Coordinates of C-alpha atoms and ligand atoms in Angstrom, one line a residue:
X7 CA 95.1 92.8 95.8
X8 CA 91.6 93.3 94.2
X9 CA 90.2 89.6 93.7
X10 CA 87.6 90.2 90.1
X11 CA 85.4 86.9 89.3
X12 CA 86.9 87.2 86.2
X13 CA 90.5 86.8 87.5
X14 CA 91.9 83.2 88.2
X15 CA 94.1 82.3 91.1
X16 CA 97.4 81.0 89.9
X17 CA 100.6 80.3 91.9
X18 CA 103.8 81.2 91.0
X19 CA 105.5 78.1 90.0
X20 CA 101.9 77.6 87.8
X21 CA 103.1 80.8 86.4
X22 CA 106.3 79.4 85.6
X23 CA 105.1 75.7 84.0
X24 CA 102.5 78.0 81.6
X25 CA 105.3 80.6 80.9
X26 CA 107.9 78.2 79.8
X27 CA 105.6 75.5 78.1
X28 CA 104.0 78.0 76.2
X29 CA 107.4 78.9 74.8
X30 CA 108.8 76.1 74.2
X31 CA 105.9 75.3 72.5
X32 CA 106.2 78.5 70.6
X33 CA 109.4 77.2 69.6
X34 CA 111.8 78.4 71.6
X35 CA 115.5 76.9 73.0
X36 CA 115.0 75.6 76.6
X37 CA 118.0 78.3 77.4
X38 CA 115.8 81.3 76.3
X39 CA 112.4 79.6 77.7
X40 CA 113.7 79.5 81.2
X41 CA 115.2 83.0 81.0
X42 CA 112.3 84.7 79.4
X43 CA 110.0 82.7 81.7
X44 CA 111.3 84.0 84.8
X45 CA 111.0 87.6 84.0
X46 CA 107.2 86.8 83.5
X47 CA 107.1 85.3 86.8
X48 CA 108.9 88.1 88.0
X49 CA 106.5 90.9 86.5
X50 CA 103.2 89.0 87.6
X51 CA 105.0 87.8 91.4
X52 CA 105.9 92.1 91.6
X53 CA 102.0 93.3 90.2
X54 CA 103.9 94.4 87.0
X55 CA 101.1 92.5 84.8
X56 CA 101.9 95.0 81.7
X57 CA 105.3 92.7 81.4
X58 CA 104.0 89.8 83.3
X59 CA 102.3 86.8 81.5
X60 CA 100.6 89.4 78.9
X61 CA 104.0 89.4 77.8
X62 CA 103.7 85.6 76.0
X63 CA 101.3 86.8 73.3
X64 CA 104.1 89.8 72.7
X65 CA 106.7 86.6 72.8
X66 CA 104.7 84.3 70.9
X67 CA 104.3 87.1 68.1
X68 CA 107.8 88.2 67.8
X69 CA 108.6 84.0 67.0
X70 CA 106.0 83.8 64.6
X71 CA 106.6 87.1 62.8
X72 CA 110.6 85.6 62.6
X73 CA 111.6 88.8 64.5
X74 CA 113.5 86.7 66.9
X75 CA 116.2 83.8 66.3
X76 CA 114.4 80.9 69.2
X77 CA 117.9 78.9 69.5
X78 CA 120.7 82.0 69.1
X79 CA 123.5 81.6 71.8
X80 CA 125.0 84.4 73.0
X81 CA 128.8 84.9 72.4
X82 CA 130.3 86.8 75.2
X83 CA 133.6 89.4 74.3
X84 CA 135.5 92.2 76.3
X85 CA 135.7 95.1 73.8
X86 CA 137.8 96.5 76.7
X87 CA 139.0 95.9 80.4
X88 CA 136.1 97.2 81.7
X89 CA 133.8 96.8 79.1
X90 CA 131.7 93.4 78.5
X91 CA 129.7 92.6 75.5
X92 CA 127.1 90.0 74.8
X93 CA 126.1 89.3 71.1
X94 CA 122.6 87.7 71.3
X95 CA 122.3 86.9 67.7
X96 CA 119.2 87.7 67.4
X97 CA 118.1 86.3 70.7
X98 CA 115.6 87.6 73.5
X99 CA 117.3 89.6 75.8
X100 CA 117.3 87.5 78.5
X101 CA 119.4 84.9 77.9
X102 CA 122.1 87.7 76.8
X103 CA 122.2 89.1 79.9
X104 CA 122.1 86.4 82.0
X105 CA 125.3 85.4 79.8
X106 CA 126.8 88.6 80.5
X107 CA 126.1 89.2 84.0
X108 CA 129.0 87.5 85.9
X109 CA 132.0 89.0 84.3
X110 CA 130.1 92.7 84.6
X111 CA 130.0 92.0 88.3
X112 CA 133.8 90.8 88.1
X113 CA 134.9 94.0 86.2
X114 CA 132.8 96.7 88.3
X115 CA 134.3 94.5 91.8
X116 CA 138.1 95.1 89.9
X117 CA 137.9 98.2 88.7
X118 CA 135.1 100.3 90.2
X119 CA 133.2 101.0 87.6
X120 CA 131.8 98.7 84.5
X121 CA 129.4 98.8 81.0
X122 CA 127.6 95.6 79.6
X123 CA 126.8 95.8 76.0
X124 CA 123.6 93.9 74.5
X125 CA 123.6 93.6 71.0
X126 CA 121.2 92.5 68.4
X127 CA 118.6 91.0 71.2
X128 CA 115.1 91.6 70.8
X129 CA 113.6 93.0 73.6
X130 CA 110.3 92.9 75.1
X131 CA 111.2 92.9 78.9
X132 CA 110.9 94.9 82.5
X133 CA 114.8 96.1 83.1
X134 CA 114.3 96.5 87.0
X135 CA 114.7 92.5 87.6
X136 CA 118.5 93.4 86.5
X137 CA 119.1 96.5 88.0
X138 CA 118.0 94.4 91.1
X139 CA 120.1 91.5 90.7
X140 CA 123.0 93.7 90.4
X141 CA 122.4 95.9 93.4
X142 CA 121.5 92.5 95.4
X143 CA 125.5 91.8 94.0
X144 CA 126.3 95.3 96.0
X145 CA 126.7 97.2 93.1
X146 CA 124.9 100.4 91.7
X147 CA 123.5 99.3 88.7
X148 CA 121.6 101.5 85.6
X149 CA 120.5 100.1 82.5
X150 CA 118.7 101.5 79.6
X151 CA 117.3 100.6 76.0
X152 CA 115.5 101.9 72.9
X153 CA 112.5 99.9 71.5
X154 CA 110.6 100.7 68.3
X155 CA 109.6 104.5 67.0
X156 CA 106.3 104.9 68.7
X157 CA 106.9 108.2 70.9
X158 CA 107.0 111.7 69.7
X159 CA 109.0 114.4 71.1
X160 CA 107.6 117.3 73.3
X161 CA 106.6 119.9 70.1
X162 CA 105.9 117.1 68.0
X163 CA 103.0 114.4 66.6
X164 CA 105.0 111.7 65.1
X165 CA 107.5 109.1 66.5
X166 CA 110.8 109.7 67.4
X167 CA 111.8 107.6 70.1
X168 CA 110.9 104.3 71.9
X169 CA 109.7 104.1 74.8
X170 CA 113.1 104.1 76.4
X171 CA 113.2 102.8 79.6
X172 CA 115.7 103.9 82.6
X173 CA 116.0 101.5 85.4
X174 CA 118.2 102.4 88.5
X175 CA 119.3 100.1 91.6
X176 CA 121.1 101.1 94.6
X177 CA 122.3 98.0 97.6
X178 CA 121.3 98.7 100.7
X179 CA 122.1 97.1 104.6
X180 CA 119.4 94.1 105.3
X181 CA 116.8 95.9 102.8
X182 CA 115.8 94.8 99.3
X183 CA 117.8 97.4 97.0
X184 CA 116.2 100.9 96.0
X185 CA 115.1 99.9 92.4
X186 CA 113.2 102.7 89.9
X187 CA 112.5 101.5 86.0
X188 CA 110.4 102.9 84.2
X189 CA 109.9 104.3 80.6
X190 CA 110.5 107.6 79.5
X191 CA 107.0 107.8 77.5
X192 CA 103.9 108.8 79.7
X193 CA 103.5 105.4 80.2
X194 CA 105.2 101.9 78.9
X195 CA 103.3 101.2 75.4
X196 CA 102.3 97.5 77.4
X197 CA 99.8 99.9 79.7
X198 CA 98.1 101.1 76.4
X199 CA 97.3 98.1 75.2
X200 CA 96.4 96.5 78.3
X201 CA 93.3 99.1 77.8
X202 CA 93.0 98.2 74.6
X203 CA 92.5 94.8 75.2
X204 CA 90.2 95.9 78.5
X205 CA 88.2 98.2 76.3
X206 CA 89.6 101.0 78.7
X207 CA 89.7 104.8 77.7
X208 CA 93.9 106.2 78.2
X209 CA 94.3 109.8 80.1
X210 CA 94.6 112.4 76.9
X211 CA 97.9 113.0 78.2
X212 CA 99.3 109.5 77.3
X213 CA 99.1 110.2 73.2
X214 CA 98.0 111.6 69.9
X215 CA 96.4 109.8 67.0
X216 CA 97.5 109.9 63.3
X217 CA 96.1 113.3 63.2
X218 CA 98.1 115.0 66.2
X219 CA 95.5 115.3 67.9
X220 CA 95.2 114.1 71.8
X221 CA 93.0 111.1 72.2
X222 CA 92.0 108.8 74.9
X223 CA 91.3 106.0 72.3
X224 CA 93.8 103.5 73.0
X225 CA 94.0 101.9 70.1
X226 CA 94.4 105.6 68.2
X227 CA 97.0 106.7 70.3
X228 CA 98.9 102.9 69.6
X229 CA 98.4 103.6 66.0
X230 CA 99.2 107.6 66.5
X231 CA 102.3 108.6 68.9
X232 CA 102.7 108.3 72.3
X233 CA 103.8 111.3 74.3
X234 CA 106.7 111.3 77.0
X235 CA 106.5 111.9 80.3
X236 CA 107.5 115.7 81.9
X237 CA 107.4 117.1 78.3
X238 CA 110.7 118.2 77.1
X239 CA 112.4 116.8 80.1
X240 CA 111.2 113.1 79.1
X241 CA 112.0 113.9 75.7
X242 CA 115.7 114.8 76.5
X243 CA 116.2 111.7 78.2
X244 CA 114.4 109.5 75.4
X245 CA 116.9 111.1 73.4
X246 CA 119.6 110.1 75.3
X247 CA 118.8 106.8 75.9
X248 CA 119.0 106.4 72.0
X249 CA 122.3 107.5 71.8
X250 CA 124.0 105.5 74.5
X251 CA 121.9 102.6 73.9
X252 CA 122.1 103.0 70.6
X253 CA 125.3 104.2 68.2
X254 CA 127.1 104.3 71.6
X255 CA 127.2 100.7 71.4
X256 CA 127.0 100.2 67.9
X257 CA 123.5 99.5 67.6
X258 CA 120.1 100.5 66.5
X259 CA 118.0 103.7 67.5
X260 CA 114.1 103.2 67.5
X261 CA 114.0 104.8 64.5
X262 CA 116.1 101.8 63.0
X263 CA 114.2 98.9 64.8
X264 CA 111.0 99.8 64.0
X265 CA 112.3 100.3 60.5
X266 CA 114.2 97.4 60.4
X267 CA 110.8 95.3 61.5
X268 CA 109.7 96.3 58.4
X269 CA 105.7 96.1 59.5
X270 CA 105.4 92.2 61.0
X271 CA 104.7 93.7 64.4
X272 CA 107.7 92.0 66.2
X273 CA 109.2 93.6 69.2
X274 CA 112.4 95.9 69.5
X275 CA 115.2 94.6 68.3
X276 CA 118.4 96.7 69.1
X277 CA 120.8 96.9 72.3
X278 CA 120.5 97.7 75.7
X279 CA 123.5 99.3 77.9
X280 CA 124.3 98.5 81.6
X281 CA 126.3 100.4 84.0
X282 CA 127.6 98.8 87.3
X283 CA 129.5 100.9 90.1
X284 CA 130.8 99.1 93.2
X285 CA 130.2 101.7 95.6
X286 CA 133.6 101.0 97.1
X287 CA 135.3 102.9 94.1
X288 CA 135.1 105.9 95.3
X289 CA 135.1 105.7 99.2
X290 CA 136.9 102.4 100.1
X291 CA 136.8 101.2 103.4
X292 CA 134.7 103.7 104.2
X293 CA 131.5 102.4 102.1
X294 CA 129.5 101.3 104.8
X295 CA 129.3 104.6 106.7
X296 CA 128.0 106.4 103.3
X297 CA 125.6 104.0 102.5
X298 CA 124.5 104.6 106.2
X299 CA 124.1 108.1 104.8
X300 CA 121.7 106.9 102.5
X301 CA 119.4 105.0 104.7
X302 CA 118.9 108.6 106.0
X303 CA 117.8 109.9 102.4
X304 CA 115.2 107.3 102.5
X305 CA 114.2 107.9 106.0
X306 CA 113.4 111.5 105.1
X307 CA 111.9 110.2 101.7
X308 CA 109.3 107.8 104.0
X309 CA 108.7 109.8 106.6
X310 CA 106.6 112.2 105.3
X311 CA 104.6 109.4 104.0
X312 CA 106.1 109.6 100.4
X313 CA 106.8 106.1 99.1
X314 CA 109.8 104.7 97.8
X315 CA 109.8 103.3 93.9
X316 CA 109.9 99.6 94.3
X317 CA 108.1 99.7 97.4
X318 CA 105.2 98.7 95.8
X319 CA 106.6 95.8 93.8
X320 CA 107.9 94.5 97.2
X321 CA 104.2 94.6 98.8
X322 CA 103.2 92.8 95.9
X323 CA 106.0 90.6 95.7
X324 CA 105.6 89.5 99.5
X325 CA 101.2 88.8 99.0
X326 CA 102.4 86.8 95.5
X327 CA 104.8 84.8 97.3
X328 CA 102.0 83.9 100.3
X329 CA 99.2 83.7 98.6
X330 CA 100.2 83.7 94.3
X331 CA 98.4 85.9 92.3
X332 CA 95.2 86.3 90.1
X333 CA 95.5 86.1 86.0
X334 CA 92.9 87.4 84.1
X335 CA 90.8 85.0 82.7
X336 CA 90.4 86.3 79.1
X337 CA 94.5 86.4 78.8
X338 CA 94.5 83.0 80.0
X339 CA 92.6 81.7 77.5
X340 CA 94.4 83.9 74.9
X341 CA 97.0 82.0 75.9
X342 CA 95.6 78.3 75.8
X343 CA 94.8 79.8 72.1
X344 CA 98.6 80.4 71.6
X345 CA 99.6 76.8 72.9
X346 CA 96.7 75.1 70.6
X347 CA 97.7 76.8 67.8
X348 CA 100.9 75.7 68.0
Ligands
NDP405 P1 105.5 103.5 85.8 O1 105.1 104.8 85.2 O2 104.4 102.6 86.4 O3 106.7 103.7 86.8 C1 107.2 102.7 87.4 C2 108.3 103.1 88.4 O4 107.9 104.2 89.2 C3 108.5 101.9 89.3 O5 109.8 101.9 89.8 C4 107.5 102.3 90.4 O6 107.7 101.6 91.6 C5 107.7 103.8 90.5 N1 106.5 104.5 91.1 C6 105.3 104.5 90.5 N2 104.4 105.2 91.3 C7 105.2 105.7 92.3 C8 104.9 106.6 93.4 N3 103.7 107.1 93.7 N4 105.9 106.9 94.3 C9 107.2 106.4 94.1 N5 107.5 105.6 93.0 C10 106.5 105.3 92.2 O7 106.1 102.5 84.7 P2 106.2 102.6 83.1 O8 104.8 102.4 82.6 O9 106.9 103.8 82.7 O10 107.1 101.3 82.8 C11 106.7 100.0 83.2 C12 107.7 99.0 82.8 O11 107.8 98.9 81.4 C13 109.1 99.2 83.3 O12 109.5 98.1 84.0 C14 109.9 99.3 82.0 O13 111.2 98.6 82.1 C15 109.1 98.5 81.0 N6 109.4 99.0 79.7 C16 110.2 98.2 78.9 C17 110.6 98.7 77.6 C18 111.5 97.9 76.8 O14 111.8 98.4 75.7 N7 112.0 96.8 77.1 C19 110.0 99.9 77.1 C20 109.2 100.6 78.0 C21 108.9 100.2 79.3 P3 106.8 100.4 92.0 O15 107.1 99.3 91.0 O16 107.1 100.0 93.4 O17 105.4 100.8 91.9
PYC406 O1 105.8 98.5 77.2 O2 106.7 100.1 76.0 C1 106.6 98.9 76.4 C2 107.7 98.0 75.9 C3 108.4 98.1 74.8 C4 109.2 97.0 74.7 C5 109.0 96.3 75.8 N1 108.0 96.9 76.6

């Protein structure tokens, strides 16, 4: 970890007391302050800064642009025997899936295979910390939701899709699960405007501006499109993460959100879909031998010195835990900002 003079050593349960009083103080239930809090501890304890403490002034705007209802309590149903949804009336995320968590793992345990349906939560969040929870229950676990029209497909200039994230964890023997998330944009729109704020020029390959033309002004491309990642391969799978986390579960596309926002800069609202597969399922008693058989994917994976995804986060996570991390200055007092104006 790079230590910059500008950077201020925090630890993590600092993290937590400025994450959650900034909330609360933002106006938000102590149910959805604690849940939301901890994914910001999460995202600055893994090195994930783009959806780690940055992530209050995204919070703090999405209460004050009335994008998000502070006190909703999520009502949990079972559309079917293996399906689980969570209403979050207009809730952060969070707090939805925390609600819905437990019976997922129940359903997937009983009958192999499960789905959790989010609706009507406004999301602003990093999916891996639940693809991990789930895999640390044993289970396979993917997860995937739309944001607001910012991306444009490969062959266009103008937004289509969000940015569309697609997280993936797999359990494995005595070692943190395998965990991927990431967006399905070049990068997540957090990155661009974490060089925004930093005054930082993007890649060209990142976006367009109003013009269609590629740009490495951040604030251009923010205001332009953002391109996905692997051209028409990205797209495709943006596109599918609208439908199956979108009218698939009766809820909005990007399209809709960013529509539906209507301008007052809040952040997605919409519905996120999780899948959870007890590895079991399929194999029974024999699980423990095939996931052996994975440990040898990996093997060959590491050892040609590729890394894994997540491997990073767990380096991170491991230095955080020893030694806390370092907050840029400039967001902190961005921050004391938020908590004086409230
Ligand atoms: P990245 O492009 O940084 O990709 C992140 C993933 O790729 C991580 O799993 C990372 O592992 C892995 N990875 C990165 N480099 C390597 C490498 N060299 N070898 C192997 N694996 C690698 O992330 P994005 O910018 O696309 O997304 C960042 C976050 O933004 C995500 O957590 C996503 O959920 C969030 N997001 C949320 C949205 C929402 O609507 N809620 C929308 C869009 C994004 P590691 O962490 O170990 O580096
Ligand atoms: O960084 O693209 C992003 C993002 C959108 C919603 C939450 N994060």
């Amino acid at each position: 970890m790079t230590a910059d003079a500008a950077d201020v050593a925090m630890s993590l349960d600092a993290v937590r007391m400025l994450a959650r009083t900034t909330l609360l103080r933002a106006g938000l239930s102590a149910p959805h302050a604690d849940a939301v809090a901890e994914t910001m501890v999460a995202g600055e304890r893994d090195g994930c800064t783009s959806h780690g403490l940055y992530r209050l002034l995204v919070a703090t705007n999405s209460i004050r642009a009335g994008t998000v209802r502070t006190d909703a309590v999520p009502t949990l149903s079972e559309p079917a025997r293996a399906l689980v949804r969570v209403d979050g009336g207009g809730g952060f995320a969070q707090l939805a899936f925390e609600t819905g968590r437990g019976m997922l793992v129940e359903k997937a345990r009983a009958y192999g295979i499960a789905a959790l349906a989010l609706n009507n939560v406004v999301h602003f969040a990093a999916l891996w910390p639940e693809v991990e929870w789930l895999a640390d229950q044993g289970l396979v676990a993917l997860a995937f939701t739309p944001s607001h029209a910012w991306v444009a497909p490969a062959g266009g200039t103008k937004p289509v899709f969000g940015t569309n994230p697609i997280a993936f964890g797999w359990p494995r023997p005595d070692t943190p699960p395998f965990v991927f998330d990431f967006a399905t944009s070049a990068v997540a729109r957090g990155e661009i405007e974490l060089h925004r704020r930093a005054g930082r020029p993007i890649p060209d390959d990142w976006g367009y501006d109003a013009d269609g033309a590629p740009t490495t002004d951040a604030l251009a491309a923010l205001n332009g499109a953002m391109r996905t990642f692997g051209g028409h391969k990205g797209s495709a799978l943006a596109a599918m993460v609208e439908l199956i986390a979108g009218p698939l579960i009766g809820d909005l596309t990007s399209r809709e959100s960013i529509a539906a926002d209507g301008g007052a800069g809040g952040s997605p609202l919409g519905g996120e879909l999780i899948l959870a597969i007890d590895p079991a399922g399929f194999v029974g008693d024999a699980v423990d031998a095939h996931l052996v058989r994975a440990e040898r994917l990996f093997a060959a994976i590491q050892g040609q010195g590729a890394r894994l995804p997540s491997q990073r986060r767990y380096a991170a996570r491991a230095e955080s835990l020893a030694h806390g991390v370092r907050v840029p200055a400039r967001l902190l007092s961005d921050i004391a900002a938020l908590v004086e104006q409230a």
